[in-house]
GROMACS .gro file of C-alpha atoms in nm:
model
  247
    1MET     CA    1  -4.061   1.118   0.950
    2LYS     CA    2  -3.848   1.261   1.189
    3THR     CA    3  -3.759   1.621   1.131
    4LEU     CA    4  -3.490   1.837   1.287
    5ILE     CA    5  -3.499   2.261   1.155
    6VAL     CA    6  -3.230   2.411   1.290
    7TYR     CA    7  -3.343   2.818   1.242
    8ALA     CA    8  -3.128   3.112   1.267
    9HIS     CA    9  -3.344   3.420   1.319
   10GLN     CA   10  -3.352   3.661   1.604
   11GLU     CA   11  -3.687   3.799   1.551
   12ALA     CA   12  -4.024   3.653   1.702
   13GLN     CA   13  -4.202   3.889   1.450
   14SER     CA   14  -3.983   3.774   1.090
   15PHE     CA   15  -4.132   3.649   0.801
   16ASN     CA   16  -3.903   3.410   0.918
   17ALA     CA   17  -4.073   3.313   1.242
   18ALA     CA   18  -4.433   3.291   0.983
   19LEU     CA   19  -4.232   3.036   0.772
   20LEU     CA   20  -4.060   2.846   1.079
   21ALA     CA   21  -4.428   2.830   1.259
   22ARG     CA   22  -4.562   2.717   0.897
   23SER     CA   23  -4.322   2.435   0.893
   24VAL     CA   24  -4.382   2.278   1.244
   25ALA     CA   25  -4.776   2.314   1.184
   26GLU     CA   26  -4.771   2.139   0.849
   27LEU     CA   27  -4.494   1.848   0.904
   28THR     CA   28  -4.665   1.798   1.219
   29ALA     CA   29  -5.055   1.751   1.039
   30LEU     CA   30  -4.864   1.497   0.838
   31GLY     CA   31  -4.789   1.267   1.101
   32HIS     CA   32  -4.417   1.384   1.120
   33THR     CA   33  -4.235   1.424   1.444
   34VAL     CA   34  -4.054   1.787   1.454
   35ARG     CA   35  -3.836   1.904   1.718
   36VAL     CA   36  -3.613   2.279   1.644
   37SER     CA   37  -3.306   2.415   1.750
   38ASP     CA   38  -3.406   2.782   1.756
   39LEU     CA   39  -3.007   2.916   1.797
   40TYR     CA   40  -3.095   3.265   1.910
   41ALA     CA   41  -3.355   3.105   2.135
   42MET     CA   42  -3.100   2.893   2.262
   43ARG     CA   43  -2.845   3.176   2.259
   44PHE     CA   44  -2.625   2.835   2.116
   45ASN     CA   45  -2.225   2.954   2.089
   46PRO     CA   46  -2.096   2.947   1.814
   47VAL     CA   47  -1.752   2.984   1.874
   48ALA     CA   48  -1.542   2.672   1.834
   49THR     CA   49  -1.270   2.613   2.148
   50GLY     CA   50  -1.041   2.411   2.342
   51GLU     CA   51  -1.388   2.451   2.655
   52ASP     CA   52  -1.556   2.197   2.377
   53PHE     CA   53  -1.377   1.905   2.517
   54GLY     CA   54  -1.337   1.707   2.870
   55GLU     CA   55  -0.981   1.608   2.748
   56ARG     CA   56  -0.764   1.665   2.498
   57ARG     CA   57  -0.595   1.435   2.316
   58PHE     CA   58  -0.369   1.690   2.220
   59PRO     CA   59  -0.320   1.946   2.538
   60ASP     CA   60  -0.049   2.112   2.376
   61ARG     CA   61  -0.162   2.276   2.084
   62LEU     CA   62  -0.553   2.280   1.967
   63GLN     CA   63  -0.634   2.068   1.715
   64TYR     CA   64  -0.987   2.137   1.684
   65ASP     CA   65  -1.109   1.826   1.402
   66ARG     CA   66  -0.881   1.597   1.596
   67GLU     CA   67  -0.982   1.638   1.941
   68GLN     CA   68  -1.378   1.660   1.765
   69LYS     CA   69  -1.330   1.345   1.672
   70HIS     CA   70  -1.128   1.186   2.021
   71ASN     CA   71  -1.393   1.317   2.232
   72PHE     CA   72  -1.653   1.197   2.033
   73GLN     CA   73  -1.510   0.820   2.074
   74HIS     CA   74  -1.447   0.934   2.426
   75ARG     CA   75  -1.832   1.054   2.524
   76SER     CA   76  -1.646   1.379   2.685
   77LEU     CA   77  -1.758   1.658   2.414
   78SER     CA   78  -1.958   1.962   2.571
   79ASP     CA   79  -2.270   1.921   2.682
   80ASP     CA   80  -2.458   2.187   2.410
   81ILE     CA   81  -2.258   1.968   2.152
   82THR     CA   82  -2.372   1.671   2.282
   83ALA     CA   83  -2.736   1.735   2.245
   84GLU     CA   84  -2.754   1.857   1.874
   85ILE     CA   85  -2.564   1.577   1.741
   86GLU     CA   86  -2.813   1.333   1.945
   87LYS     CA   87  -3.119   1.560   1.708
   88LEU     CA   88  -2.842   1.522   1.397
   89ILE     CA   89  -2.843   1.156   1.448
   90TRP     CA   90  -3.208   1.091   1.542
   91CYS     CA   91  -3.337   1.287   1.244
   92ASP     CA   92  -3.463   1.158   0.938
   93LEU     CA   93  -3.462   1.519   0.769
   94LEU     CA   94  -3.268   1.842   0.784
   95ILE     CA   95  -3.376   2.187   0.783
   96LEU     CA   96  -3.173   2.447   0.807
   97GLN     CA   97  -3.352   2.756   0.804
   98PHE     CA   98  -3.183   3.086   0.747
   99PRO     CA   99  -3.169   3.433   0.631
  100LEU     CA  100  -2.955   3.464   0.346
  101TRP     CA  101  -2.655   3.721   0.469
  102TRP     CA  102  -2.323   3.796   0.291
  103PHE     CA  103  -2.382   3.517   0.028
  104SER     CA  104  -2.420   3.270   0.361
  105VAL     CA  105  -2.525   3.170   0.649
  106PRO     CA  106  -2.523   3.386   0.942
  107ALA     CA  107  -2.296   3.353   1.188
  108ILE     CA  108  -2.472   3.184   1.499
  109MET     CA  109  -2.544   2.869   1.223
  110LYS     CA  110  -2.176   2.852   1.083
  111GLY     CA  111  -2.079   2.779   1.474
  112TRP     CA  112  -2.369   2.530   1.532
  113ILE     CA  113  -2.202   2.403   1.177
  114ASP     CA  114  -1.856   2.392   1.321
  115ARG     CA  115  -1.908   2.247   1.666
  116VAL     CA  116  -2.174   2.012   1.557
  117PHE     CA  117  -2.046   1.860   1.231
  118VAL     CA  118  -1.847   1.686   1.444
  119ASN     CA  119  -1.544   1.442   1.289
  120GLY     CA  120  -1.580   1.108   1.348
  121ALA     CA  121  -2.003   1.152   1.361
  122VAL     CA  122  -2.036   1.329   1.083
  123TYR     CA  123  -1.751   1.234   0.835
  124GLY     CA  124  -1.398   1.144   0.883
  125ALA     CA  125  -1.198   0.811   0.809
  126GLY     CA  126  -1.274   0.812   0.463
  127ARG     CA  127  -1.667   0.849   0.495
  128ARG     CA  128  -1.769   1.161   0.248
  129TYR     CA  129  -2.071   1.228   0.041
  130ASP     CA  130  -2.242   0.924  -0.045
  131THR     CA  131  -2.046   0.748   0.225
  132GLY     CA  132  -2.060   0.998   0.440
  133GLY     CA  133  -2.187   0.945   0.840
  134LEU     CA  134  -2.531   1.116   0.777
  135ALA     CA  135  -2.620   0.852   0.481
  136GLY     CA  136  -2.990   0.809   0.441
  137ARG     CA  137  -3.101   1.121   0.554
  138ARG     CA  138  -3.243   1.407   0.351
  139ALA     CA  139  -3.161   1.739   0.406
  140MET     CA  140  -3.272   2.094   0.287
  141VAL     CA  141  -3.185   2.418   0.284
  142VAL     CA  142  -3.502   2.691   0.363
  143THR     CA  143  -3.413   3.064   0.314
  144SER     CA  144  -3.486   3.401   0.233
  145THR     CA  145  -3.335   3.692   0.074
  146ALA     CA  146  -3.379   4.068  -0.010
  147ALA     CA  147  -3.240   4.019  -0.319
  148TYR     CA  148  -3.430   3.976  -0.673
  149PRO     CA  149  -3.461   3.617  -0.878
  150GLY     CA  150  -3.312   3.779  -1.170
  151MET     CA  151  -3.009   3.925  -0.931
  152CYS     CA  152  -2.945   3.521  -0.871
  153ALA     CA  153  -2.962   3.440  -1.213
  154PRO     CA  154  -2.651   3.280  -1.372
  155ASP     CA  155  -2.586   3.649  -1.508
  156GLY     CA  156  -2.718   3.825  -1.299
  157LEU     CA  157  -2.533   4.083  -1.128
  158VAL     CA  158  -2.491   3.855  -0.741
  159GLY     CA  159  -2.416   3.540  -0.920
  160ALA     CA  160  -2.648   3.222  -0.975
  161LEU     CA  161  -2.766   3.112  -0.655
  162ASP     CA  162  -2.675   2.744  -0.677
  163VAL     CA  163  -2.305   2.874  -0.667
  164ILE     CA  164  -2.455   3.098  -0.384
  165LEU     CA  165  -2.562   2.803  -0.195
  166TRP     CA  166  -2.272   2.532  -0.298
  167PRO     CA  167  -2.059   2.561   0.023
  168ILE     CA  168  -2.375   2.435   0.226
  169GLN     CA  169  -2.515   2.253  -0.030
  170ASN     CA  170  -2.215   2.003  -0.136
  171GLY     CA  171  -1.939   2.190   0.131
  172THR     CA  172  -2.172   2.105   0.430
  173LEU     CA  173  -2.466   1.863   0.349
  174ALA     CA  174  -2.385   1.647   0.039
  175TYR     CA  175  -2.052   1.646   0.197
  176THR     CA  176  -2.162   1.450   0.513
  177GLY     CA  177  -2.390   1.183   0.301
  178CYS     CA  178  -2.738   1.407   0.324
  179LYS     CA  179  -2.901   1.379   0.002
  180VAL     CA  180  -3.028   1.725  -0.077
  181LEU     CA  181  -3.347   1.853  -0.155
  182PRO     CA  182  -3.391   2.153  -0.390
  183PRO     CA  183  -3.336   2.509  -0.171
  184PHE     CA  184  -3.688   2.682  -0.062
  185VAL     CA  185  -3.605   3.068  -0.107
  186SER     CA  186  -3.851   3.342  -0.042
  187TRP     CA  187  -3.736   3.624  -0.247
  188SER     CA  188  -3.671   3.981  -0.185
  189ALA     CA  189  -3.874   3.894   0.058
  190ASN     CA  190  -3.865   4.304   0.285
  191PHE     CA  191  -3.999   4.430  -0.028
  192VAL     CA  192  -4.295   4.209  -0.171
  193ASP     CA  193  -4.665   4.299   0.004
  194GLU     CA  194  -4.867   4.091   0.220
  195ALA     CA  195  -4.996   3.877  -0.045
  196THR     CA  196  -4.713   3.768  -0.164
  197ARG     CA  197  -4.545   3.675   0.185
  198GLN     CA  198  -4.855   3.503   0.219
  199GLY     CA  199  -4.762   3.250  -0.065
  200TYR     CA  200  -4.405   3.168  -0.045
  201LEU     CA  201  -4.609   3.049   0.289
  202ASP     CA  202  -4.828   2.859   0.091
  203ASP     CA  203  -4.579   2.729  -0.116
  204TYR     CA  204  -4.367   2.643   0.159
  205ALA     CA  205  -4.631   2.427   0.302
  206GLU     CA  206  -4.701   2.243  -0.030
  207ARG     CA  207  -4.336   2.171  -0.033
  208LEU     CA  208  -4.345   2.013   0.264
  209ARG     CA  209  -4.660   1.839   0.169
  210ARG     CA  210  -4.465   1.632  -0.088
  211ILE     CA  211  -4.127   1.621   0.076
  212GLU     CA  212  -4.111   1.214   0.100
  213THR     CA  213  -4.085   1.189  -0.241
  214ALA     CA  214  -3.884   1.549  -0.382
  215LYS     CA  215  -3.626   1.430  -0.606
  216PRO     CA  216  -3.244   1.555  -0.466
  217LEU     CA  217  -3.003   1.753  -0.631
  218PHE     CA  218  -2.742   1.532  -0.799
  219PHE     CA  219  -2.387   1.532  -0.648
  220HIS     CA  220  -2.100   1.324  -0.758
  221PRO     CA  221  -2.093   0.978  -0.557
  222LEU     CA  222  -1.698   0.893  -0.481
  223GLU     CA  223  -1.670   0.664  -0.778
  224ASP     CA  224  -1.686   0.936  -1.043
  225PHE     CA  225  -1.318   0.985  -0.875
  226GLY     CA  226  -1.006   0.906  -0.921
  227PRO     CA  227  -0.690   0.876  -0.711
  228ASP     CA  228  -0.589   1.211  -0.803
  229TRP     CA  229  -0.904   1.358  -0.601
  230ARG     CA  230  -1.092   1.518  -0.958
  231LEU     CA  231  -1.352   1.381  -1.155
  232ARG     CA  232  -1.232   1.062  -1.409
  233PRO     CA  233  -1.210   1.093  -1.764
  234GLY     CA  234  -1.544   1.097  -1.964
  235VAL     CA  235  -1.705   1.194  -1.631
  236ALA     CA  236  -1.913   1.548  -1.715
  237ALA     CA  237  -1.906   1.770  -1.403
  238GLN     CA  238  -2.316   1.749  -1.311
  239ALA     CA  239  -2.336   1.888  -0.981
  240VAL     CA  240  -2.575   2.196  -0.962
  241GLY     CA  241  -2.258   2.445  -0.841
  242GLN     CA  242  -2.029   2.278  -1.118
  243GLY     CA  243  -2.154   2.404  -1.426
  244ARG     CA  244  -2.487   2.287  -1.429
  245PRO     CA  245  -2.805   2.494  -1.411
  246ALA     CA  246  -3.067   2.432  -1.048
  247GLY     CA  247  -3.356   2.408  -1.361
   0.00000   0.00000   0.00000
């Protein structure tokens, strides 16, 4: 299996760095091929601008998504975007690893998504969810947080984790066709002892050993929606984040 890990943490001595190292070692030992996009180390530019395009379909007013499609078709995207798209299309498994910041991904990862999940390559022309451009691939969120598990319960202080992760798991990964695996979360990483952190590393390694047989989360296929873009009568909302508990 070919795995792309997109990693966003700026500290080489961090717990996230230990998670990354463990995942690369574990997947490699299992015979998988691993590539890593270490966004901070790469100094990846997260800012989407007109400079991303070698030629402009609409030179008078930037329409970013339409320029993405045009430049993807004409192979005139900037070199850094082209290199990341190649990795994305290459992989069978996509892992997005990041610390949870302000209920979301760090800005550098959001910029990677904005610039690399290109119209014409991973979505567009009606391709979304089960017909998305990344169909056939698996994807997983690996995140750490200072929050305690109870804080992210459905009745917790900050709300259910599946709702917090809905924009990335549904709006990015499932939308582009990926089968989204349950996330791996390291809880209260700043406050637990070293033995607990080691336990997280071991649990992550065990999860990776079962990655090819893990059951994906459910997200509604296009056929469940009517012409008004809402669930058809009689189809109950089941996707994680749509009223269905993560467990």
